[in-house]
mmCIF file of C-alpha atoms in Angstrom:
data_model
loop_
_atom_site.group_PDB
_atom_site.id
_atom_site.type_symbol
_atom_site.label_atom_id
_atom_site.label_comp_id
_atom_site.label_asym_id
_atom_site.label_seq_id
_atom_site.Cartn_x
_atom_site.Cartn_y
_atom_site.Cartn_z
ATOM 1 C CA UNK A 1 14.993 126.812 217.274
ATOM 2 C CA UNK A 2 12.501 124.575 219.395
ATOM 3 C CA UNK A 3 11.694 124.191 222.850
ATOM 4 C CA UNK A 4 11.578 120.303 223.900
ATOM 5 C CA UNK A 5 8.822 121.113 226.738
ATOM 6 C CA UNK A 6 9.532 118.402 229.672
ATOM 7 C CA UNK A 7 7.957 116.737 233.078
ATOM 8 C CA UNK A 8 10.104 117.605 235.817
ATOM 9 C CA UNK A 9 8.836 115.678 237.954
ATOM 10 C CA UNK A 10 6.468 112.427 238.234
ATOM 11 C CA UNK A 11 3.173 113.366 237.022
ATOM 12 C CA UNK A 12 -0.269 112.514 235.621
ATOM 13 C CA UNK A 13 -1.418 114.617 232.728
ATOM 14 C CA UNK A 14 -4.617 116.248 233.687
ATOM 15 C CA UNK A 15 -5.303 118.273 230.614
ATOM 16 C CA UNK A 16 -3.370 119.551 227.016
ATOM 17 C CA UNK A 17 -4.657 122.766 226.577
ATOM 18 C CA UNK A 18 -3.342 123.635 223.278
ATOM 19 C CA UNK A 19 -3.124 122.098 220.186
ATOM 20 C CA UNK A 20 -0.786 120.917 217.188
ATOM 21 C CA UNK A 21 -0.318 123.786 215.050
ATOM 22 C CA UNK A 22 -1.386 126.316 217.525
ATOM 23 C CA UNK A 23 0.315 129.472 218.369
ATOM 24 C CA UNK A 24 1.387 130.212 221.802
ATOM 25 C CA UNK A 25 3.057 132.867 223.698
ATOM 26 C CA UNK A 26 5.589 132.891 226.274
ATOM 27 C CA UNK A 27 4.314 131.914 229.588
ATOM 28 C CA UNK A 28 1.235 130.460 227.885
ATOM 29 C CA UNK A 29 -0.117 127.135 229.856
ATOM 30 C CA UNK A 30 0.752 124.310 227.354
ATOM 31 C CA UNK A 31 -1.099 121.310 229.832
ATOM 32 C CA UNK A 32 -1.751 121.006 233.099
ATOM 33 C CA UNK A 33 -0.018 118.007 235.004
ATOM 34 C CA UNK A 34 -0.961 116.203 238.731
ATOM 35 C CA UNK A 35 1.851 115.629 241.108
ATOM 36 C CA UNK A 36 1.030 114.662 245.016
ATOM 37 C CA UNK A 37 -2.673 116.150 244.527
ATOM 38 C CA UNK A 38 -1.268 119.511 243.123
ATOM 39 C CA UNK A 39 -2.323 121.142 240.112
ATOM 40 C CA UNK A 40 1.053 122.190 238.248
ATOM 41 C CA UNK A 41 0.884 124.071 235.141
ATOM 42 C CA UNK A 42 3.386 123.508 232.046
ATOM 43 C CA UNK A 43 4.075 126.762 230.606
ATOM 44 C CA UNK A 44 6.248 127.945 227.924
ATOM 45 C CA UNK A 45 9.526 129.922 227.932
ATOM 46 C CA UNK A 46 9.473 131.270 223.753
ATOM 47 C CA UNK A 47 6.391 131.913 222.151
ATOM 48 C CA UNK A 48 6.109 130.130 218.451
ATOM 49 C CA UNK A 49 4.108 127.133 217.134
ATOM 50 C CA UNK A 50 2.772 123.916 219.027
ATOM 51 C CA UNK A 51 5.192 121.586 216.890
ATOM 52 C CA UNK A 52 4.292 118.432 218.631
ATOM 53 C CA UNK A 53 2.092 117.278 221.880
ATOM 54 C CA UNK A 54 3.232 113.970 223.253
ATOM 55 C CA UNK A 55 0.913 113.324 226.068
ATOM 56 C CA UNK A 56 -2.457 112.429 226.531
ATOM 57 C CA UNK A 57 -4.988 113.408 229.451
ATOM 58 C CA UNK A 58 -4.294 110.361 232.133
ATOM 59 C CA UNK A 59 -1.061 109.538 230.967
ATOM 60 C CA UNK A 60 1.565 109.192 234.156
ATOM 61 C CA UNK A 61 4.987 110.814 233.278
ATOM 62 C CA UNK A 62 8.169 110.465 234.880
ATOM 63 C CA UNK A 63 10.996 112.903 235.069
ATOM 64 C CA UNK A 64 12.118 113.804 231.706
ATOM 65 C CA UNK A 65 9.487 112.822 229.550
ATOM 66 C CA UNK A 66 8.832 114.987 226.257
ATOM 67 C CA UNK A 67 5.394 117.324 226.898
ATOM 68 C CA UNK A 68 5.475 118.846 223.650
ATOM 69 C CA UNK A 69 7.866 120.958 221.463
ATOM 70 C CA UNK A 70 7.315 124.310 220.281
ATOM 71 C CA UNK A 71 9.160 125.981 217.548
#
């Protein structure tokens, strides 16, 4: 089963620190996002494989928009 990874709030992606293909484990940081000049890490609730990444450093999210999916 995968994990559709989301903003939950309006954001700017700082940095994706994983990759397609990857393996990650719960908790694991999967980017790390800029709301109101916090840092806010994206982490992961299941462990499995970076299925998809679709955001880019720079890229302003709003609520709701797909981070990545792991499977």
């Amino acid at each position: 089963m995968a994990e559709e990874v989301r903003a939950e709030m309006v954001s700017t992606v700082l940095t994706v620190e994983v990759e397609v293909g990857e393996q990650v484990t719960v908790d694991q940081t999967l980017v790390l996002l800029e709301s109101m000049k916090m840092e806010i890490p994206v982490i992961t609730e299941v462990g499995g494989e970076v299925a998809a990444i679709a955001v880019t450093p720079g890229q302003v999210l709003q609520q709701g928009d797909l981070i990545a999916v792991v499977q």
